[in-house]
Coordinates of C-alpha atoms and ligand atoms in Angstrom, one line a residue:
X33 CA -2.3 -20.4 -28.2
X34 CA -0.7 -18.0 -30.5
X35 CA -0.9 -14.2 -29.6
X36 CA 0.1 -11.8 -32.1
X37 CA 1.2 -8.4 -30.0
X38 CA 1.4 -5.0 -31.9
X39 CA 4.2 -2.7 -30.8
X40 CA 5.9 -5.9 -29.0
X41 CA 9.2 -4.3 -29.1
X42 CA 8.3 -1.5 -27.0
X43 CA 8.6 -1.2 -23.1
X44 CA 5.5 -3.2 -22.1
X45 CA 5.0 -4.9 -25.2
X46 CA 8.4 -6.8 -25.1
X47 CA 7.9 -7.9 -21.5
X48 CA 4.7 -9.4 -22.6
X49 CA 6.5 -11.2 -25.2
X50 CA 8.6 -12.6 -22.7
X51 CA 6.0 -13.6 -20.1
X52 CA 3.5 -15.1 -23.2
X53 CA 6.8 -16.9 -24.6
X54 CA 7.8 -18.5 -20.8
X55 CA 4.4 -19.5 -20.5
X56 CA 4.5 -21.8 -23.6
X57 CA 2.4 -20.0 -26.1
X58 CA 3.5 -19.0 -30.0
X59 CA 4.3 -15.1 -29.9
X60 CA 4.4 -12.9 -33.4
X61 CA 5.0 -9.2 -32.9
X62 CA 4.1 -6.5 -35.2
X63 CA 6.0 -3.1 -34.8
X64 CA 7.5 -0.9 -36.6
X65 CA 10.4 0.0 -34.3
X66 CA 9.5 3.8 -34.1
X67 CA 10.3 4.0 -30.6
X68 CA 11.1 0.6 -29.8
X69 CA 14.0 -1.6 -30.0
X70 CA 14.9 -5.0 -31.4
X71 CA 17.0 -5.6 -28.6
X72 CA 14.1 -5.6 -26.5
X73 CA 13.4 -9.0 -28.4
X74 CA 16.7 -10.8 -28.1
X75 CA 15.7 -13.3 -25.9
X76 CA 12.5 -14.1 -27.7
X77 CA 14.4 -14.0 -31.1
X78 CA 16.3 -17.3 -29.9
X79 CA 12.6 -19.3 -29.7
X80 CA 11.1 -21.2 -32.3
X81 CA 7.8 -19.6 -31.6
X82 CA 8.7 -16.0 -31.7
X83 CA 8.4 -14.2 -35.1
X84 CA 8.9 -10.1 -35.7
X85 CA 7.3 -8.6 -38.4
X86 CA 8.9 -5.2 -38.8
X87 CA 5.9 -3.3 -39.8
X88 CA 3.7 -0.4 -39.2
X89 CA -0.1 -1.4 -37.9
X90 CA -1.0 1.4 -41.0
X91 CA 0.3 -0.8 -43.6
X92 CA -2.1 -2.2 -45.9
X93 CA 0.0 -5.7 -45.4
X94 CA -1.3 -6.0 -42.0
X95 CA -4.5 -7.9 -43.1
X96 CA -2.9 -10.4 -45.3
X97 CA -0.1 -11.4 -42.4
X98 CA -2.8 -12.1 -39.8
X99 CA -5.1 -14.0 -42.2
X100 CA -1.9 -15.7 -42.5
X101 CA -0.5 -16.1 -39.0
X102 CA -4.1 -16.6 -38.1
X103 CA -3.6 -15.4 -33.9
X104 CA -5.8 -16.4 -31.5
X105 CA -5.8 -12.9 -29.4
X106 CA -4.1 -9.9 -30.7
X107 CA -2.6 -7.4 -27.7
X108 CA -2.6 -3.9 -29.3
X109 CA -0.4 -2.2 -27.7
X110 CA 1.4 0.0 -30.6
X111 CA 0.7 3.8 -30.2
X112 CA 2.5 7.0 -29.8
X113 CA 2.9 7.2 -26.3
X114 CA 3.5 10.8 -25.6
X115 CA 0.9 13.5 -24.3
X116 CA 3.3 16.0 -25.1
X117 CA 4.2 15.1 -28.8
X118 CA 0.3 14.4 -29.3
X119 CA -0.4 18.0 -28.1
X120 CA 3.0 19.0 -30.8
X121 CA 1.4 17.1 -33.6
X122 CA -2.3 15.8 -32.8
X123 CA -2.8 14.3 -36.7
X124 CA -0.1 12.3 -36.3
X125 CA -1.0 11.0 -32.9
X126 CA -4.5 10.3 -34.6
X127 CA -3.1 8.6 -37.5
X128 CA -1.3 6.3 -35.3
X129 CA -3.7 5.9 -32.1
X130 CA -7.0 5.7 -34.1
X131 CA -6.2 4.7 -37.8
X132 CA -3.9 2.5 -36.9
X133 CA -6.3 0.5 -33.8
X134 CA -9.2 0.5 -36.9
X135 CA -6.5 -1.2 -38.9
X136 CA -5.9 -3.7 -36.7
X137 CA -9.6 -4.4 -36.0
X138 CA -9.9 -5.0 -39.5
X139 CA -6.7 -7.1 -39.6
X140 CA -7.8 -9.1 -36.4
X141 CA -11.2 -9.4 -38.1
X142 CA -9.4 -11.0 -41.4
X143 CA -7.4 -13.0 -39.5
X144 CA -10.7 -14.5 -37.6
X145 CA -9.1 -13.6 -34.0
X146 CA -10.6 -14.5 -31.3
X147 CA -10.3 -11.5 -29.3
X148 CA -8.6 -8.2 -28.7
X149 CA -6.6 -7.0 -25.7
X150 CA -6.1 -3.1 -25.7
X151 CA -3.8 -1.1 -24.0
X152 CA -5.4 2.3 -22.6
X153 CA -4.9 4.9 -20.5
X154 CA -5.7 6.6 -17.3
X155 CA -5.3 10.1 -19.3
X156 CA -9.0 9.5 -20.6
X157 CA -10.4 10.3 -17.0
X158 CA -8.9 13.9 -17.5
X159 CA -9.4 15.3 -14.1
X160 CA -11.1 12.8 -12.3
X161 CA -13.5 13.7 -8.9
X162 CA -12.8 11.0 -7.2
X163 CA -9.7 8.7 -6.8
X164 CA -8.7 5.9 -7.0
X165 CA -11.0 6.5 -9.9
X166 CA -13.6 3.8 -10.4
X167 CA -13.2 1.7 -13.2
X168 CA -17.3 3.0 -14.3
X169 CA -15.9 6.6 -13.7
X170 CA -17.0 9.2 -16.8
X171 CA -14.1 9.9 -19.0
X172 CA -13.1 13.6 -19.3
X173 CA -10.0 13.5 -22.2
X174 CA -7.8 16.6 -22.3
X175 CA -4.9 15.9 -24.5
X176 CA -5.2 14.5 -28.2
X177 CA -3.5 11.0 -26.6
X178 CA -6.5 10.9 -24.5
X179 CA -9.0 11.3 -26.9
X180 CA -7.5 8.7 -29.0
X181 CA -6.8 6.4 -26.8
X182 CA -10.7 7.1 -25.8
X183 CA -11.4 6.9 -29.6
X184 CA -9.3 3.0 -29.8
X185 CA -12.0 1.6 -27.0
X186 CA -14.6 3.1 -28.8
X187 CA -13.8 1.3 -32.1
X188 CA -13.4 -1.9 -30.2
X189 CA -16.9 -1.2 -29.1
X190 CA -18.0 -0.6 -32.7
X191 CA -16.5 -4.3 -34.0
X192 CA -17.9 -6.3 -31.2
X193 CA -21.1 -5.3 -32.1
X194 CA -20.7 -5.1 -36.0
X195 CA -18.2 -8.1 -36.1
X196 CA -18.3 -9.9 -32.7
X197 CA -15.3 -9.5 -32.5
X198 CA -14.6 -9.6 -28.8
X199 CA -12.1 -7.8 -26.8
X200 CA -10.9 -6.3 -23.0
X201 CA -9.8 -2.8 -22.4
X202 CA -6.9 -2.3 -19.9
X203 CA -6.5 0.8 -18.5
X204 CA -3.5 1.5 -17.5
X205 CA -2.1 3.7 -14.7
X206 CA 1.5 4.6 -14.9
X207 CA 3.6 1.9 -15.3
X208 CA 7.2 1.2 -14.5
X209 CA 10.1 -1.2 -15.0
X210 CA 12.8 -2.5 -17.1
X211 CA 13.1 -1.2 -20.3
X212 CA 10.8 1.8 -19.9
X213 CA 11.6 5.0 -21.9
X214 CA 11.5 8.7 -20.4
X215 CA 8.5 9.6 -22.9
X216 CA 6.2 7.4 -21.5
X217 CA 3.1 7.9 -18.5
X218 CA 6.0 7.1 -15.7
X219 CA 9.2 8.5 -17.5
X220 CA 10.1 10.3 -14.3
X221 CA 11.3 7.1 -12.8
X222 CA 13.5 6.9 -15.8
X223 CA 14.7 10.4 -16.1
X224 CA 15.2 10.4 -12.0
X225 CA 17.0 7.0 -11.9
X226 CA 19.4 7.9 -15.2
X227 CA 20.1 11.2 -13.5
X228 CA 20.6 9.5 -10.1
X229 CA 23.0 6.7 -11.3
X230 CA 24.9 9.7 -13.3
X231 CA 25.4 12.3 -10.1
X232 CA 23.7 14.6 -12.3
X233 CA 20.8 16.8 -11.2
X234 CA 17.0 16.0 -10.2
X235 CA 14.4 18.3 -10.6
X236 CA 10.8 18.4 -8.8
X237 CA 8.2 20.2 -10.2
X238 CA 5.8 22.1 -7.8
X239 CA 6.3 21.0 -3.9
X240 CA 6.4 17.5 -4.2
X241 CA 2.9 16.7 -3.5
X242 CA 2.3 15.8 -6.7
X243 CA 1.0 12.0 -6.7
X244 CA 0.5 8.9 -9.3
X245 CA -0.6 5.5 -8.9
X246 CA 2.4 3.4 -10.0
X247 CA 2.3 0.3 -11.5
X248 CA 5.3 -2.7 -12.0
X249 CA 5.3 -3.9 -15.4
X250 CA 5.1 -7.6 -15.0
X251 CA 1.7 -6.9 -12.7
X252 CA 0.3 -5.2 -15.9
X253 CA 1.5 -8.1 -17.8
X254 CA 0.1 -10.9 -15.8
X255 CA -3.0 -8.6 -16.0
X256 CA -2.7 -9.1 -20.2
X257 CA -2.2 -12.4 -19.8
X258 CA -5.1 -13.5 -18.1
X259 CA -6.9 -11.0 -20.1
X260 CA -6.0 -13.0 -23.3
X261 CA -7.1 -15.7 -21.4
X262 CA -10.7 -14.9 -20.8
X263 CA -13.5 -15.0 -23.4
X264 CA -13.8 -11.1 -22.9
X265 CA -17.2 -9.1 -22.6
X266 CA -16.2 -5.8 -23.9
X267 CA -15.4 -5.3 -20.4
X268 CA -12.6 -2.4 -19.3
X269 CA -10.4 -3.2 -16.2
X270 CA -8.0 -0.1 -14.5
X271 CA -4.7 -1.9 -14.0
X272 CA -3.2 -0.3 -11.2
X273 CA -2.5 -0.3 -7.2
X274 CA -4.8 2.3 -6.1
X275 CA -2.0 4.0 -3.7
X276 CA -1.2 7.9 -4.4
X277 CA 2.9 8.3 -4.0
X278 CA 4.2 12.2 -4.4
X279 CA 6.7 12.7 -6.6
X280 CA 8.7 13.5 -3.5
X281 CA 8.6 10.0 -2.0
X282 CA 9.4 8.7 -5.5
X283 CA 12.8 10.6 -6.0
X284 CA 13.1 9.4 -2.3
X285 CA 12.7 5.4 -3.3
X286 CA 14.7 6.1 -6.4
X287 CA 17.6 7.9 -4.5
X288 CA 17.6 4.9 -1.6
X289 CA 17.5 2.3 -4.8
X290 CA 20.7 3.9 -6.3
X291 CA 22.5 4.9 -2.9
X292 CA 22.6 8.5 -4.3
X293 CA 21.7 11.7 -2.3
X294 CA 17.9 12.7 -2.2
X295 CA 18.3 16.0 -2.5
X296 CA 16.2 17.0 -5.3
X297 CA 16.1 20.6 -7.0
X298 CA 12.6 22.1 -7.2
X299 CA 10.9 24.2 -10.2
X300 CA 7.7 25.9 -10.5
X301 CA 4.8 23.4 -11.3
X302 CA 4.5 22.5 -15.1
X303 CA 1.2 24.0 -16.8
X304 CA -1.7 21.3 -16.9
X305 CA 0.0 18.9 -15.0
X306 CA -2.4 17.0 -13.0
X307 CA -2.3 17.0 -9.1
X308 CA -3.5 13.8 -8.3
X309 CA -4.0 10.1 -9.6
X310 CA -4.5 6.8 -8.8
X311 CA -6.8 3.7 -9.8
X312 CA -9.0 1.6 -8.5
X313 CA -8.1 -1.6 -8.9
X314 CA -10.7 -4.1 -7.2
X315 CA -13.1 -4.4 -10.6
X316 CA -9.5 -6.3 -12.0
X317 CA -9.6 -8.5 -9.1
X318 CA -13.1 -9.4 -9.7
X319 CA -12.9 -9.6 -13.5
X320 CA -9.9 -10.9 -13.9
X321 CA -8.6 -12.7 -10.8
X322 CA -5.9 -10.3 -11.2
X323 CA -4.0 -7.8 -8.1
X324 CA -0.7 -5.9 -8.2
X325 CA 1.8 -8.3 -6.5
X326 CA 5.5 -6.0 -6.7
X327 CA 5.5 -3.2 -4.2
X328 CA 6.9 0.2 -5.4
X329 CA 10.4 -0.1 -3.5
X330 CA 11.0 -3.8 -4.6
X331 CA 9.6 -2.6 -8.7
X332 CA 12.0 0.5 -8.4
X333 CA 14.7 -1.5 -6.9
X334 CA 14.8 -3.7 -9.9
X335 CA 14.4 -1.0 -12.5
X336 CA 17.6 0.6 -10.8
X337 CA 19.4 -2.4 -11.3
X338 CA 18.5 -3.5 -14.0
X339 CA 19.3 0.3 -15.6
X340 CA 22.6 0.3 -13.9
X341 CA 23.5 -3.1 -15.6
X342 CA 22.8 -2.0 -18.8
X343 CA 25.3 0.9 -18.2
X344 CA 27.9 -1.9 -17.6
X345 CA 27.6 -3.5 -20.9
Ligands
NAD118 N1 4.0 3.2 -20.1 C1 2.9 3.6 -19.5 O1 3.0 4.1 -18.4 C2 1.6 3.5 -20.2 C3 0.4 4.0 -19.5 C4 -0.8 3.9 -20.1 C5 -0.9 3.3 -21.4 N2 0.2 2.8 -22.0 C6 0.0 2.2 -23.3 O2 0.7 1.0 -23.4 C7 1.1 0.7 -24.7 C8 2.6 0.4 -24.7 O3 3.3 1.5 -24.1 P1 4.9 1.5 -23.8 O4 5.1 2.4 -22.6 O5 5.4 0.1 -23.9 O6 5.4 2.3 -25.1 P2 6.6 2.0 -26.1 O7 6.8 3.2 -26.9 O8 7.8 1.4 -25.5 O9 5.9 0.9 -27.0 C9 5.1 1.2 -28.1 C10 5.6 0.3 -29.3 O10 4.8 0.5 -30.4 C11 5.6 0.6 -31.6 N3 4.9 1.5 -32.5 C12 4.6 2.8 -32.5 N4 3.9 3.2 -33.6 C13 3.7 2.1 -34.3 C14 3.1 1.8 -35.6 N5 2.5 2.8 -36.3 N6 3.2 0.6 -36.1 C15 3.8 -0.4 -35.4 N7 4.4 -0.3 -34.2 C16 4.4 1.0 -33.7 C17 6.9 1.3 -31.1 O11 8.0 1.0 -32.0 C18 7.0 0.6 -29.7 O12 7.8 -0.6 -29.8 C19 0.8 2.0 -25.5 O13 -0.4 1.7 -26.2 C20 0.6 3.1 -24.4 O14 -0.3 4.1 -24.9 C21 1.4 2.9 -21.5

């Protein structure tokens, strides 16, 4: 099948380039490179059925290129990813989060895709009352990235019924791995493993008791791929483990990972920041025959590595 995957040379995006390519399918990626990198890409760059387009999901181009390239499924996972750049400059998160997903509705439309694959995010619960948060749990968003990302499943809503065109919204928790940047929902594993691998200094915000609910990137890519899979419903799926771990134990796992000293500096909690989060995962199991499979020491223990190899190069 060919699966045309917007911002593909991000974090995520590229690793589901990779998996999709491995698994024998034709890939084409749209991005514009704003935050991601081509070298993300250069093992897919050496296959015959791997094309980049360098372009922005906002460019009136988009429609003509899928009409041509003609995907079966297009992943959308292109966004600005940051809660605290949308709060800095909320029109520009809008232009990018809910223009650009309506222009890729329109593009998949042209293009006669199948189906649509979206990347969302925990964020739209807000504050949620119960956790793991159920997957039919109200959503509550309280930064502008939340209501957009809110905004891109509503659209997808809005072209199923006006244009059938189908789709699945994954809901993602915070998600980890090689390749991840600092800005993203689980930049703390970045920013604590770059600090730990230089000796430089950690910083906890709070006691520790913070929690999240993290997620190995090639479990939320296996959850894409069968996703892409699946005829799709206009169902939503939460893609993560549905286990709470403090920001405490984190820095713990990440110090153990790069044989540094866990001894972590503390700072007064950060304004809004929420106390608690995790996922339930069982409606993915149901849906989409799909359950976390890398355990946080094992994910972390391969971002640390493959971070300090890069360092090496
Ligand atoms: N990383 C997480 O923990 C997490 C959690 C929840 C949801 N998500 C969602 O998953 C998706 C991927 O996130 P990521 O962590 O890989 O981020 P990323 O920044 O690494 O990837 C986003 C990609 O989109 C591209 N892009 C941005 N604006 C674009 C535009 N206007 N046109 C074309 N390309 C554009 C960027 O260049 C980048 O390659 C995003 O939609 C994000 O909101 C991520």
């Amino acid at each position: 099948m060919r699966v045309l995957v917007t911002g593909g040379a991000g974090f995520i995006g590229s690793n589901l380039v990779d998996r999709l390519l491995a698994d024998g399918h034709e890939v084409d990626v749209v991005d514009d490179l704003s935050s991601g990198d081509a070298d993300n890409l250069s093992g897919a760059v050496a296959s015959d059925r791997f094309r980049l387009h360098v372009m922005n999901v906002l460019d009136p181009g988009l429609p003509a290129l899928m009409a041509e390239r003609q995907p079966e499924v297009v992943c959308h996972l292109a966004a600005q990813i940051s809660v605290r750049k949308s709060v800095a400059d909320p029109v520009h998160d809008a232009r990018v989060n809910v223009e650009g997903t309506a222009s890729v509705l329109v593009a998949a439309r042209e293009g006669r895709a199948r189906k649509v694959v979206f990347a969302s995010s925990v964020a739209v619960y807000g504050r949620p009352a119960t956790i793991p948060v159920p997957g039919d749990a109200p959503t509550d968003p309280r930064s502008p990235y939340a209501a957009s990302k809110l905004s891109g499943e509503t659209y997808l809503a809005a072209f199923r019924a006006l244009h059938g065109i189908e789709y699945t919204t994954l809901v993602l928790s915070n998600v980890y791995g090689p390749r991840q940047s600092p800005e993203g929902e689980a930049g703390v594993v970045s920013i604590f493993t770059d600090a730990l691998l230089n000796g430089t200094p950690t910083v906890v915000y709070g006691d520790g008791s913070q929690t999240r609910d993290y997620i190995y990137v090639d479990d939320v890519v296996d959850g894409f791929v069968r996703a892409c899979g699946q005829l799709g419903d206009g169902r939503r799926f939460n893609l993560g483990t549905g286990i709470q771990t403090t920001d405490r134990r984190l820095h713990s796992l990440i110090a153990d990972a790069a044989g540094a000293p866990d001894k972590p500096g503390f700072a007064p909690p950060r304004l809004g920041d929420l106390p608690a989060m995790a996922v339930d995962p069982v409606p993915a199991h149901e849906g989409l025959g799909w359950q976390p499979r890398v355990d946080l020491s094992t994910g972390l223990k391969n971002t640390v590595e493959w971070t300090a190899s890069r360092r090496r190069k």
